Amino acid sequence: MFTKILIANRGEIAVRIIRACRDLGIRSVAVFSEPDRGALHVRLADEAYPIGPAASSESYLVIEKIIEAARKSGAEAIHPGYGFLAENAAFAQACVDSGIVFIGPPPSAIRMMGDKMAARTVMKAAGVPIVPGTENPIDDDIGAIKIAAWIGYPILIKAAAGGGGKGMRIVHDQSEIKSAVRGAKSEAKSAFGDDRIYIEKYLAKPRHIEIQVIADSHGNCVYLGERECSIQRRHQKVIEEAPSPLVNPSMRKKMGQAAVAAARAAGYVNAGTVEFLADDHRNFYFLEVNTRLQVEHPVTELVTGIDLAIEQIKIAAGEKLSFSQGDIKITGHAIECRIYAEDPSSGFLPSTGILSVYHEPAGPGIRVDSGVYEGAEISVYYDPMISKLLTFGKDRLQATARMLRALEEYRISGVTTNIDFHKTILRHPEFIAGRLSTHFIDMYYKPSDEFPENLAEAAAIAGALMEHQAQNKLSLSAAKRSRVSQWKTAGRNLIQNRTAEKGWR
Ligand code: ADP
């Protein structure tokens, strides 16, 4: 086993991996950019090395700086986390070339799966159903028009090297193709340095369901059930859960076996995720493979009892999986809400600032994976995710109730957050019924609905007391600015006053 691991990342995922190292008795090495000097991951690691200025292109993304820090510290292995260099085959190769173990799949598997078109070809050959579309690049709008006519509108233009929703364009009819091809190509070129695009059928209101797989270097590969990640804004996940309300045991087995076949076909080792889109009839289609630990991996940890970060390290050290498919049991239900510094009422625009108040919820069934503390800054330089709030319950209802309790308890000031947005979604009858789709937010979420229901009574009282409160310097101008009704603002102020009385600030 390793004695020292460098974590080539920041924020909550760096903290998560430092904790896995500590559980294994391994020393951890952090790297940090200038503004991250005092960050939580730096405070928690056993050692820390500076790697340059704030811009990730000059720090967290510079392969040579990371390898140099690993050399200096004497780390035998590097965990890349997610984002930054996690799915960069050249980085994985640079680790191998420097005699450092890359905690992840072999560079060849990253390369193959990082190319969405190549991945589609591999999956098809392995007998995995894929989203209808092409496996060859589209060069121009003439080619795109032909393919689109064959597939049928609406279609989705996607970047072969895509990620984070970049280079993706929905096209409803032929008149939109030309500008969509041009837009997708230039966005892909600037984001990935690769302008190859391809076409998929744009599925109507699908569900996003993914399978966690884990493989060792001795030929063992196991699936750890599914995660449903259908609640998305701008095609990016915001609430995830396990198990999926749609998936029954036979669908789980079919998807799991397809994912394992896919992993085997790619020569996959370590933890990976095979993403699918599914319809309400339980048909599913391969979307892409993520060759790393996912943001939402903890929901799988909660329902399987398997520590994925620890398993990743053991596999990289050459150990065999300590469980087989028959050992995997899904117990209870887990939900993750990604807590972002963003404003749902302004198109989920990121919000920056100092966390002047920061108090995490706790109690039965709660897990918070965060990389911040009170006084820390959410800056423009990095992803505005503050934390991942997770709950676990004996069933979906209990996990949801605990999530609502935890969201209610969470106190964050200094930035706008999506906490009230999560409450609104979790209370929606369609969410409670488990009728989810990737269009859920577009269909059901209106920022003006954002008000915790169980506080409606407080709002009514507050409304009646409006005038009195105005005299007590209630900020009515703030109510106008935020375009919410004064009725609701009064309710909020009442709640804030109450919590202030309780000493929450
Ligand atoms: P990225 O890697 O850029 O995040 P993905 O291929 O993982 O892109 O897709 C992200 C999301 O976009 C999916 O979860 C889904 O909501 C939507 N999406 C992608 N492909 C399709 C499709 N063919 N039809 C409908 N929605 C899609």
Short mmCIF file of C-alpha atoms and ligand atoms in Angstrom, two decimals:
data_model
loop_
_atom_site.label_atom_id
_atom_site.label_comp_id
_atom_site.label_asym_id
_atom_site.label_seq_id
_atom_site.Cartn_x
_atom_site.Cartn_y
_atom_site.Cartn_z
CA MET A 1 0.00 0.00 0.00
CA PHE A 2 1.09 3.59 -0.59
CA THR A 3 2.48 5.68 2.25
CA LYS A 4 1.79 9.08 0.66
CA ILE A 5 -0.75 10.31 -1.93
CA LEU A 6 -0.91 13.70 -3.65
CA ILE A 7 -4.36 15.07 -4.40
CA ALA A 8 -4.35 17.07 -7.63
CA ASN A 9 -7.49 19.02 -6.82
CA ARG A 10 -9.13 21.51 -4.47
CA GLY A 11 -12.44 22.03 -2.64
CA GLU A 12 -14.72 19.32 -1.34
CA ILE A 13 -13.30 16.50 -3.47
CA ALA A 14 -9.75 17.14 -2.23
CA VAL A 15 -11.09 17.05 1.33
CA ARG A 16 -13.01 13.85 0.55
CA ILE A 17 -9.85 12.11 -0.68
CA ILE A 18 -7.71 13.39 2.20
CA ARG A 19 -10.26 11.74 4.51
CA ALA A 20 -9.99 8.44 2.60
CA CYS A 21 -6.19 8.62 2.93
CA ARG A 22 -6.49 9.22 6.65
CA ASP A 23 -8.86 6.26 7.03
CA LEU A 24 -6.20 4.11 5.35
CA GLY A 25 -3.31 5.53 7.38
CA ILE A 26 -1.79 7.17 4.28
CA ARG A 27 -0.21 10.64 4.40
CA SER A 28 -1.88 13.21 2.16
CA VAL A 29 -0.29 15.97 0.08
CA ALA A 30 -2.32 18.99 -1.05
CA VAL A 31 -1.51 21.40 -3.87
CA PHE A 32 -2.88 24.93 -3.90
CA SER A 33 -3.11 28.08 -5.97
CA GLU A 34 -2.41 31.47 -4.38
CA PRO A 35 -6.00 32.26 -3.28
CA ASP A 36 -6.34 28.71 -1.90
CA ARG A 37 -3.44 29.12 0.54
CA GLY A 38 -5.83 28.99 3.49
CA ALA A 39 -8.35 26.56 1.95
CA LEU A 40 -9.80 23.66 3.92
CA HIS A 41 -8.01 21.01 1.84
CA VAL A 42 -4.68 22.71 2.59
CA ARG A 43 -5.48 22.89 6.30
CA LEU A 44 -6.45 19.21 6.45
CA ALA A 45 -3.63 17.68 4.41
CA ASP A 46 -0.39 16.52 6.01
CA GLU A 47 1.68 18.59 3.57
CA ALA A 48 0.88 21.25 0.98
CA TYR A 49 2.70 22.68 -2.06
CA PRO A 50 1.99 25.94 -3.93
CA ILE A 51 1.44 25.52 -7.67
CA GLY A 52 0.88 29.06 -8.95
CA PRO A 53 -1.68 31.81 -9.42
CA ALA A 54 -5.49 31.66 -9.22
CA ALA A 55 -6.24 30.83 -12.86
CA SER A 56 -6.49 27.03 -13.06
CA SER A 57 -4.75 27.15 -16.44
CA GLU A 58 -1.67 28.33 -14.51
CA SER A 59 -2.04 26.07 -11.47
CA TYR A 60 -4.40 23.09 -11.12
CA LEU A 61 -4.24 22.32 -14.85
CA VAL A 62 -0.46 22.43 -15.25
CA ILE A 63 0.72 18.80 -15.46
CA GLU A 64 4.42 19.59 -14.85
CA LYS A 65 3.67 21.54 -11.66
CA ILE A 66 1.62 18.68 -10.22
CA ILE A 67 4.22 16.05 -11.10
CA GLU A 68 6.94 18.27 -9.63
CA ALA A 69 5.01 18.62 -6.35
CA ALA A 70 4.57 14.84 -6.24
CA ARG A 71 8.32 14.35 -6.77
CA LYS A 72 9.25 16.89 -4.08
CA SER A 73 6.86 15.39 -1.55
CA GLY A 74 7.77 11.80 -2.33
CA ALA A 75 4.15 10.83 -3.04
CA GLU A 76 3.90 7.41 -4.73
CA ALA A 77 0.46 8.05 -6.21
CA ILE A 78 -1.79 10.90 -7.40
CA HIS A 79 -5.56 11.07 -7.02
CA PRO A 80 -7.01 13.53 -9.55
CA GLY A 81 -10.51 13.94 -8.01
CA TYR A 82 -12.99 15.12 -10.66
CA GLY A 83 -12.68 18.04 -13.08
CA PHE A 84 -9.27 19.63 -13.74
CA LEU A 85 -6.92 16.82 -14.91
CA ALA A 86 -9.12 13.88 -13.88
CA GLU A 87 -10.04 12.85 -17.42
CA ASN A 88 -6.86 14.01 -19.10
CA ALA A 89 -5.13 10.98 -20.68
CA ALA A 90 -1.89 12.97 -21.11
CA PHE A 91 -1.80 13.60 -17.35
CA ALA A 92 -2.43 9.92 -16.54
CA GLN A 93 0.38 9.06 -18.98
CA ALA A 94 2.72 11.68 -17.44
CA CYS A 95 2.16 10.04 -14.04
CA VAL A 96 3.00 6.60 -15.44
CA ASP A 97 6.09 8.01 -17.19
CA SER A 98 7.27 9.57 -13.92
CA GLY A 99 6.87 6.32 -12.03
CA ILE A 100 3.88 7.68 -10.09
CA VAL A 101 0.66 5.66 -9.84
CA PHE A 102 -2.38 7.45 -11.31
CA ILE A 103 -5.42 6.58 -9.18
CA GLY A 104 -7.83 6.01 -12.02
CA PRO A 105 -8.14 4.03 -15.23
CA PRO A 106 -5.28 3.42 -17.68
CA PRO A 107 -4.58 6.31 -20.11
CA SER A 108 -5.86 4.17 -23.02
CA ALA A 109 -9.31 3.78 -21.38
CA ILE A 110 -9.48 7.52 -20.62
CA ARG A 111 -8.59 8.30 -24.23
CA MET A 112 -11.16 5.90 -25.66
CA MET A 113 -14.00 6.95 -23.36
CA GLY A 114 -13.13 10.65 -23.46
CA ASP A 115 -14.06 10.61 -27.12
CA LYS A 116 -17.85 10.34 -27.03
CA MET A 117 -18.02 9.13 -30.62
CA ALA A 118 -15.41 6.41 -30.09
CA ALA A 119 -17.21 5.38 -26.90
CA ARG A 120 -20.48 5.00 -28.84
CA THR A 121 -18.74 2.66 -31.29
CA VAL A 122 -17.26 0.56 -28.48
CA MET A 123 -20.62 0.33 -26.70
CA LYS A 124 -22.49 -0.66 -29.82
CA ALA A 125 -19.96 -3.42 -30.49
CA ALA A 126 -20.36 -4.60 -26.88
CA GLY A 127 -24.13 -4.92 -27.45
CA VAL A 128 -25.06 -1.90 -25.31
CA PRO A 129 -28.05 0.12 -26.66
CA ILE A 130 -26.90 3.63 -27.63
CA VAL A 131 -28.86 6.87 -28.21
CA PRO A 132 -29.73 6.84 -31.96
CA GLY A 133 -27.30 8.96 -33.97
CA THR A 134 -23.96 8.97 -35.71
CA GLU A 135 -20.59 7.55 -34.78
CA ASN A 136 -18.71 9.63 -37.34
CA PRO A 137 -17.92 13.31 -37.20
CA ILE A 138 -20.10 15.81 -39.06
CA ASP A 139 -18.02 18.19 -41.15
CA ASP A 140 -20.52 20.76 -42.32
CA ASP A 141 -24.17 21.72 -42.29
CA ILE A 142 -24.90 19.80 -45.53
CA GLY A 143 -23.78 16.57 -43.84
CA ALA A 144 -25.71 17.52 -40.72
CA ILE A 145 -28.91 18.15 -42.69
CA LYS A 146 -28.72 14.71 -44.30
CA ILE A 147 -28.14 12.92 -41.00
CA ALA A 148 -30.83 14.94 -39.24
CA ALA A 149 -33.39 14.07 -41.91
CA TRP A 150 -32.54 10.41 -41.40
CA ILE A 151 -32.72 10.56 -37.57
CA GLY A 152 -35.69 12.93 -37.44
CA TYR A 153 -35.93 16.26 -35.57
CA PRO A 154 -35.35 17.36 -32.88
CA ILE A 155 -31.66 16.46 -32.86
CA LEU A 156 -28.77 17.29 -30.56
CA ILE A 157 -25.39 18.35 -31.91
CA LYS A 158 -22.65 17.29 -29.51
CA ALA A 159 -18.90 17.70 -29.24
CA ALA A 160 -16.89 14.46 -29.43
CA ALA A 161 -14.61 15.81 -26.71
CA GLY A 162 -17.58 17.30 -24.83
CA GLY A 163 -18.14 17.79 -21.13
CA GLY A 164 -20.01 20.18 -18.86
CA GLY A 165 -22.68 20.66 -21.52
CA LYS A 166 -20.24 22.57 -23.74
CA GLY A 167 -20.53 22.31 -27.52
CA MET A 168 -24.11 21.02 -27.26
CA ARG A 169 -26.93 22.49 -29.42
CA ILE A 170 -30.56 21.39 -29.74
CA VAL A 171 -31.88 21.74 -33.29
CA HIS A 172 -35.64 21.68 -33.87
CA ASP A 173 -35.69 22.03 -37.65
CA GLN A 174 -33.50 22.46 -40.69
CA SER A 175 -33.48 26.25 -40.51
CA GLU A 176 -31.48 26.12 -37.27
CA ILE A 177 -28.79 23.68 -38.41
CA LYS A 178 -26.29 26.03 -39.98
CA SER A 179 -25.83 28.29 -36.98
CA ALA A 180 -25.97 25.33 -34.56
CA VAL A 181 -23.14 23.51 -36.38
CA ARG A 182 -21.05 26.67 -36.44
CA GLY A 183 -21.77 27.49 -32.78
CA ALA A 184 -21.10 23.94 -31.52
CA LYS A 185 -17.85 23.67 -33.48
CA SER A 186 -16.42 26.95 -32.27
CA GLU A 187 -17.47 26.32 -28.66
CA ALA A 188 -15.91 22.83 -28.78
CA LYS A 189 -12.73 24.21 -30.33
CA SER A 190 -12.24 26.83 -27.64
CA ALA A 191 -13.26 24.56 -24.73
CA PHE A 192 -11.45 21.36 -25.78
CA GLY A 193 -9.17 22.28 -28.66
CA ASP A 194 -11.11 19.73 -30.73
CA ASP A 195 -14.00 20.81 -32.97
CA ARG A 196 -15.30 17.38 -33.99
CA ILE A 197 -19.07 17.18 -33.58
CA TYR A 198 -21.66 14.45 -34.06
CA ILE A 199 -25.43 14.11 -33.95
CA GLU A 200 -27.79 12.31 -31.59
CA LYS A 201 -31.56 12.08 -31.58
CA TYR A 202 -32.79 14.57 -28.96
CA LEU A 203 -34.87 12.35 -26.71
CA ALA A 204 -38.09 13.83 -25.34
CA LYS A 205 -38.09 14.23 -21.55
CA PRO A 206 -35.65 11.43 -20.75
CA ARG A 207 -34.41 10.45 -17.33
CA HIS A 208 -30.67 10.47 -16.65
CA ILE A 209 -29.74 7.23 -14.92
CA GLU A 210 -26.15 6.11 -14.48
CA ILE A 211 -24.43 2.98 -13.25
CA GLN A 212 -21.41 2.97 -10.96
CA VAL A 213 -18.89 0.33 -11.94
CA ILE A 214 -15.68 -0.65 -10.24
CA ALA A 215 -12.99 -2.90 -11.69
CA ASP A 216 -9.68 -4.16 -10.34
CA SER A 217 -6.56 -5.01 -12.33
CA HIS A 218 -7.20 -8.75 -11.86
CA GLY A 219 -10.20 -8.91 -14.20
CA ASN A 220 -12.98 -8.41 -11.64
CA CYS A 221 -15.68 -5.87 -12.47
CA VAL A 222 -18.81 -5.17 -10.42
CA TYR A 223 -21.72 -2.73 -10.76
CA LEU A 224 -22.90 -0.88 -7.65
CA GLY A 225 -26.43 -0.02 -8.71
CA GLU A 226 -27.70 3.18 -10.25
CA ARG A 227 -28.03 6.87 -9.48
CA GLU A 228 -30.83 8.96 -10.91
CA CYS A 229 -29.58 12.43 -11.88
CA SER A 230 -32.57 13.78 -13.80
CA ILE A 231 -32.94 17.03 -11.87
CA GLN A 232 -30.69 19.27 -13.95
CA ARG A 233 -30.39 22.91 -14.90
CA ARG A 234 -28.64 23.76 -18.17
CA HIS A 235 -28.09 19.99 -18.71
CA GLN A 236 -26.04 19.84 -15.50
CA LYS A 237 -27.00 17.80 -12.45
CA VAL A 238 -28.22 19.45 -9.26
CA ILE A 239 -30.08 16.71 -7.33
CA GLU A 240 -29.12 13.02 -7.47
CA GLU A 241 -30.49 9.96 -5.72
CA ALA A 242 -30.02 6.24 -5.32
CA PRO A 243 -31.83 4.04 -6.03
CA SER A 244 -33.81 5.54 -8.94
CA PRO A 245 -37.59 5.63 -8.39
CA LEU A 246 -37.96 4.15 -11.90
CA VAL A 247 -35.52 1.27 -11.76
CA ASN A 248 -36.78 -2.18 -10.71
CA PRO A 249 -34.52 -5.18 -10.04
CA SER A 250 -34.69 -6.48 -13.60
CA MET A 251 -33.86 -3.08 -15.13
CA ARG A 252 -31.01 -2.66 -12.61
CA LYS A 253 -29.59 -6.01 -13.63
CA LYS A 254 -29.87 -5.24 -17.36
CA MET A 255 -28.28 -1.80 -17.01
CA GLY A 256 -25.62 -3.12 -14.65
CA GLN A 257 -24.65 -5.94 -16.97
CA ALA A 258 -24.55 -3.53 -19.93
CA ALA A 259 -22.28 -1.20 -17.93
CA VAL A 260 -19.95 -4.04 -16.94
CA ALA A 261 -19.81 -5.21 -20.59
CA ALA A 262 -18.94 -1.63 -21.57
CA ALA A 263 -16.20 -1.38 -18.92
CA ARG A 264 -14.70 -4.71 -19.97
CA ALA A 265 -14.76 -3.69 -23.64
CA ALA A 266 -12.78 -0.55 -22.77
CA GLY A 267 -10.20 -2.42 -20.66
CA TYR A 268 -11.43 -0.39 -17.72
CA VAL A 269 -9.79 -0.47 -14.29
CA ASN A 270 -10.82 1.53 -11.17
CA ALA A 271 -14.11 3.39 -10.53
CA GLY A 272 -16.13 4.65 -13.48
CA THR A 273 -19.64 5.65 -14.39
CA VAL A 274 -21.65 4.57 -17.41
CA GLU A 275 -24.35 7.15 -18.10
CA PHE A 276 -27.65 6.33 -19.79
CA LEU A 277 -30.80 8.15 -20.80
CA ALA A 278 -33.97 6.19 -20.05
CA ASP A 279 -37.66 6.51 -20.89
CA ASP A 280 -40.64 5.77 -18.65
CA HIS A 281 -41.01 2.34 -20.31
CA ARG A 282 -37.61 1.42 -18.85
CA ASN A 283 -35.80 1.47 -22.19
CA PHE A 284 -32.28 2.82 -21.76
CA TYR A 285 -29.62 4.15 -24.10
CA PHE A 286 -25.88 4.68 -23.54
CA LEU A 287 -24.87 8.34 -23.23
CA GLU A 288 -21.23 8.47 -22.12
CA VAL A 289 -18.66 7.09 -19.69
CA ASN A 290 -17.06 9.23 -16.99
CA THR A 291 -13.62 7.80 -16.24
CA ARG A 292 -13.34 9.17 -12.71
CA LEU A 293 -15.06 9.52 -9.37
CA GLN A 294 -18.34 11.40 -9.93
CA VAL A 295 -19.47 14.38 -7.88
CA GLU A 296 -22.52 12.32 -6.85
CA HIS A 297 -20.60 9.18 -5.79
CA PRO A 298 -21.62 9.50 -2.11
CA VAL A 299 -25.25 8.48 -2.79
CA THR A 300 -23.89 5.12 -3.95
CA GLU A 301 -21.66 4.92 -0.87
CA LEU A 302 -24.67 5.50 1.38
CA VAL A 303 -26.85 2.76 -0.14
CA THR A 304 -24.09 0.16 -0.67
CA GLY A 305 -21.88 0.83 2.37
CA ILE A 306 -18.83 0.84 0.06
CA ASP A 307 -16.29 3.67 0.38
CA LEU A 308 -15.51 4.37 -3.27
CA ALA A 309 -12.51 6.62 -2.63
CA ILE A 310 -10.90 3.94 -0.47
CA GLU A 311 -11.65 1.25 -3.08
CA GLN A 312 -10.05 3.44 -5.75
CA ILE A 313 -6.84 3.70 -3.74
CA LYS A 314 -6.75 -0.05 -3.00
CA ILE A 315 -7.30 -0.92 -6.67
CA ALA A 316 -4.53 1.48 -7.74
CA ALA A 317 -2.25 -0.26 -5.24
CA GLY A 318 -2.95 -3.54 -7.06
CA GLU A 319 -5.37 -5.08 -4.58
CA LYS A 320 -8.24 -7.31 -5.63
CA LEU A 321 -11.84 -6.18 -5.11
CA SER A 322 -12.91 -7.39 -1.67
CA PHE A 323 -16.50 -8.06 -2.86
CA SER A 324 -18.21 -9.76 -5.77
CA GLN A 325 -21.48 -8.93 -7.54
CA GLY A 326 -23.44 -11.20 -5.22
CA ASP A 327 -22.24 -9.25 -2.17
CA ILE A 328 -23.73 -5.95 -3.37
CA LYS A 329 -26.97 -5.02 -1.60
CA ILE A 330 -28.82 -1.76 -2.05
CA THR A 331 -30.22 -0.68 1.32
CA GLY A 332 -32.40 2.38 2.01
CA HIS A 333 -32.38 5.56 -0.02
CA ALA A 334 -29.93 8.45 -0.43
CA ILE A 335 -30.38 11.93 -1.91
CA GLU A 336 -27.77 14.55 -2.75
CA CYS A 337 -28.48 18.26 -3.18
CA ARG A 338 -25.61 20.22 -4.65
CA ILE A 339 -25.44 23.48 -2.71
CA TYR A 340 -24.25 26.13 -5.13
CA ALA A 341 -23.46 29.81 -4.75
CA GLU A 342 -25.85 30.75 -7.52
CA ASP A 343 -29.10 32.60 -8.04
CA PRO A 344 -31.95 30.42 -9.35
CA SER A 345 -34.07 33.53 -9.98
CA SER A 346 -31.46 34.91 -12.42
CA GLY A 347 -30.94 31.85 -14.57
CA PHE A 348 -28.69 30.16 -11.97
CA LEU A 349 -26.03 32.82 -12.34
CA PRO A 350 -23.03 32.12 -10.07
CA SER A 351 -22.74 34.32 -6.99
CA THR A 352 -19.41 35.22 -5.40
CA GLY A 353 -18.43 36.56 -1.99
CA ILE A 354 -17.20 35.72 1.50
CA LEU A 355 -19.17 33.16 3.50
CA SER A 356 -19.84 35.54 6.38
CA VAL A 357 -22.09 33.00 8.09
CA TYR A 358 -21.62 29.30 7.48
CA HIS A 359 -23.28 26.64 9.56
CA GLU A 360 -23.80 23.10 8.26
CA PRO A 361 -26.74 20.92 9.24
CA ALA A 362 -26.25 17.70 11.18
CA GLY A 363 -28.23 14.99 12.91
CA PRO A 364 -29.52 11.52 11.95
CA GLY A 365 -29.06 10.57 8.30
CA ILE A 366 -27.07 13.66 7.24
CA ARG A 367 -23.69 13.83 5.45
CA VAL A 368 -22.12 17.08 4.26
CA ASP A 369 -19.12 16.96 1.91
CA SER A 370 -17.78 20.49 1.75
CA GLY A 371 -14.49 22.27 1.18
CA VAL A 372 -15.31 25.56 2.90
CA TYR A 373 -15.60 27.15 6.33
CA GLU A 374 -17.01 30.39 7.75
CA GLY A 375 -14.96 33.27 6.34
CA ALA A 376 -13.90 31.37 3.19
CA GLU A 377 -14.40 32.96 -0.21
CA ILE A 378 -16.40 31.72 -3.19
CA SER A 379 -14.43 33.32 -6.01
CA VAL A 380 -14.86 33.71 -9.73
CA TYR A 381 -11.93 31.40 -10.38
CA TYR A 382 -13.48 28.05 -9.53
CA ASP A 383 -16.72 26.11 -9.57
CA PRO A 384 -19.25 27.83 -7.28
CA MET A 385 -20.30 24.60 -5.55
CA ILE A 386 -20.23 25.17 -1.78
CA SER A 387 -20.98 21.63 -0.67
CA LYS A 388 -22.86 18.44 -1.31
CA LEU A 389 -25.64 17.88 1.19
CA LEU A 390 -26.63 14.22 1.47
CA THR A 391 -29.31 12.43 3.38
CA PHE A 392 -29.95 8.77 3.96
CA GLY A 393 -33.19 7.15 5.08
CA LYS A 394 -34.84 3.76 5.22
CA ASP A 395 -36.87 4.80 2.16
CA ARG A 396 -37.23 7.75 -0.25
CA LEU A 397 -39.77 9.49 1.94
CA GLN A 398 -37.52 9.48 4.98
CA ALA A 399 -34.51 10.61 2.94
CA THR A 400 -36.62 13.49 1.52
CA ALA A 401 -37.94 14.51 4.94
CA ARG A 402 -34.41 14.52 6.34
CA MET A 403 -33.22 16.59 3.38
CA LEU A 404 -35.92 19.18 4.05
CA ARG A 405 -34.87 19.30 7.70
CA ALA A 406 -31.22 19.70 6.72
CA LEU A 407 -31.95 22.42 4.14
CA GLU A 408 -33.95 24.26 6.79
CA GLU A 409 -31.00 24.07 9.20
CA TYR A 410 -28.32 25.16 6.72
CA ARG A 411 -27.21 28.77 7.35
CA ILE A 412 -25.18 30.54 4.67
CA SER A 413 -24.76 34.30 4.33
CA GLY A 414 -22.54 36.35 2.06
CA VAL A 415 -23.51 34.67 -1.20
CA THR A 416 -26.85 33.80 -2.81
CA THR A 417 -27.46 30.05 -2.64
CA ASN A 418 -29.86 27.55 -4.18
CA ILE A 419 -31.06 26.23 -0.79
CA ASP A 420 -34.64 27.51 -1.19
CA PHE A 421 -34.66 26.18 -4.76
CA HIS A 422 -33.92 22.67 -3.42
CA LYS A 423 -36.75 22.96 -0.90
CA THR A 424 -39.16 23.94 -3.67
CA ILE A 425 -38.14 20.99 -5.85
CA LEU A 426 -38.26 18.45 -3.03
CA ARG A 427 -41.77 19.56 -2.05
CA HIS A 428 -43.12 19.37 -5.58
CA PRO A 429 -45.81 16.66 -5.94
CA GLU A 430 -44.15 15.32 -9.12
CA PHE A 431 -40.81 14.98 -7.33
CA ILE A 432 -42.49 13.27 -4.39
CA ALA A 433 -44.20 10.90 -6.84
CA GLY A 434 -40.81 10.13 -8.41
CA ARG A 435 -41.96 11.29 -11.86
CA LEU A 436 -38.70 12.85 -12.94
CA SER A 437 -37.15 13.95 -16.22
CA THR A 438 -34.26 16.13 -17.32
CA HIS A 439 -36.90 18.77 -18.13
CA PHE A 440 -38.25 18.83 -14.60
CA ILE A 441 -36.91 22.28 -13.72
CA ASP A 442 -38.09 23.85 -16.99
CA MET A 443 -41.51 22.29 -16.56
CA TYR A 444 -42.20 22.84 -12.89
CA TYR A 445 -39.86 25.37 -11.35
CA LYS A 446 -40.76 29.03 -11.12
CA PRO A 447 -38.51 31.18 -8.91
CA SER A 448 -41.63 32.95 -7.64
CA ASP A 449 -42.77 29.64 -6.06
CA GLU A 450 -39.71 29.61 -3.91
CA PHE A 451 -41.07 29.65 -0.46
CA PRO A 452 -40.96 26.92 2.15
CA GLU A 453 -44.52 25.61 2.39
CA ASN A 454 -44.53 24.77 6.04
CA LEU A 455 -43.86 28.41 6.71
CA ALA A 456 -46.97 29.58 4.84
CA GLU A 457 -48.66 30.26 8.11
CA ALA A 458 -45.79 32.47 9.18
CA ALA A 459 -46.17 34.33 5.91
CA ALA A 460 -49.84 34.95 6.57
CA ILE A 461 -49.09 36.34 9.98
CA ALA A 462 -46.27 38.34 8.51
CA GLY A 463 -48.59 39.82 5.90
CA ALA A 464 -50.93 41.04 8.57
CA LEU A 465 -48.03 42.55 10.44
CA MET A 466 -46.54 44.16 7.36
CA GLU A 467 -47.08 47.73 8.35
CA HIS A 468 -45.81 47.24 11.83
CA GLN A 469 -42.69 45.55 10.55
CA ALA A 470 -42.10 48.34 8.04
CA GLN A 471 -41.82 50.68 10.97
CA ASN A 472 -39.29 48.33 12.46
CA LYS A 473 -37.01 48.92 9.48
CA LEU A 474 -38.19 45.92 7.48
CA SER A 475 -36.35 46.24 4.21
CA LEU A 476 -39.18 46.75 1.74
CA SER A 477 -36.81 48.05 -0.88
CA ALA A 478 -35.02 44.71 -0.76
CA ALA A 479 -38.35 43.05 -1.45
CA LYS A 480 -38.82 45.15 -4.58
CA ARG A 481 -35.28 44.50 -5.73
CA SER A 482 -35.69 40.74 -5.54
CA ARG A 483 -39.06 40.89 -7.34
CA VAL A 484 -40.73 38.57 -4.80
CA SER A 485 -44.01 39.56 -3.27
CA GLN A 486 -43.85 41.61 -0.11
CA TRP A 487 -46.04 38.99 1.47
CA LYS A 488 -43.32 36.41 1.03
CA THR A 489 -40.54 38.76 2.01
CA ALA A 490 -42.36 39.57 5.17
CA GLY A 491 -42.60 35.87 5.90
CA ARG A 492 -38.90 35.43 5.31
CA ASN A 493 -38.06 38.34 7.55
CA LEU A 494 -40.24 36.94 10.24
CA ILE A 495 -38.40 33.65 9.99
CA GLN A 496 -35.04 35.38 9.99
CA ASN A 497 -36.06 37.33 13.09
CA ARG A 498 -37.10 34.12 14.76
CA THR A 499 -33.91 32.31 13.90
CA ALA A 500 -31.90 35.34 15.00
CA GLU A 501 -33.64 35.08 18.34
CA LYS A 502 -32.56 31.46 18.54
CA GLY A 503 -28.99 32.61 18.09
CA TRP A 504 -28.53 31.46 14.50
CA ARG A 505 -27.82 34.97 13.15
P1 ADP B 1 -21.75 16.55 -20.93
O1 ADP B 1 -20.68 15.49 -20.89
O2 ADP B 1 -21.38 17.74 -21.74
O3 ADP B 1 -22.29 16.90 -19.57
P2 ADP B 1 -23.75 14.53 -21.58
O4 ADP B 1 -23.64 13.73 -22.82
O5 ADP B 1 -23.33 13.85 -20.30
O6 ADP B 1 -22.95 15.91 -21.76
O7 ADP B 1 -25.23 15.05 -21.41
C1 ADP B 1 -25.59 15.93 -20.37
C2 ADP B 1 -27.10 16.03 -20.28
O8 ADP B 1 -27.63 16.54 -21.52
C3 ADP B 1 -27.83 14.71 -20.08
O9 ADP B 1 -27.89 14.31 -18.73
C4 ADP B 1 -29.20 15.06 -20.64
O10 ADP B 1 -29.93 15.86 -19.74
C5 ADP B 1 -28.86 15.92 -21.83
N1 ADP B 1 -28.72 15.10 -23.06
C6 ADP B 1 -27.58 14.63 -23.60
N2 ADP B 1 -27.83 13.92 -24.72
C7 ADP B 1 -29.16 13.94 -24.89
C8 ADP B 1 -30.05 13.40 -25.88
N3 ADP B 1 -29.60 12.70 -26.94
N4 ADP B 1 -31.39 13.63 -25.75
C9 ADP B 1 -31.86 14.35 -24.70
N5 ADP B 1 -31.08 14.90 -23.76
C10 ADP B 1 -29.74 14.70 -23.84
#
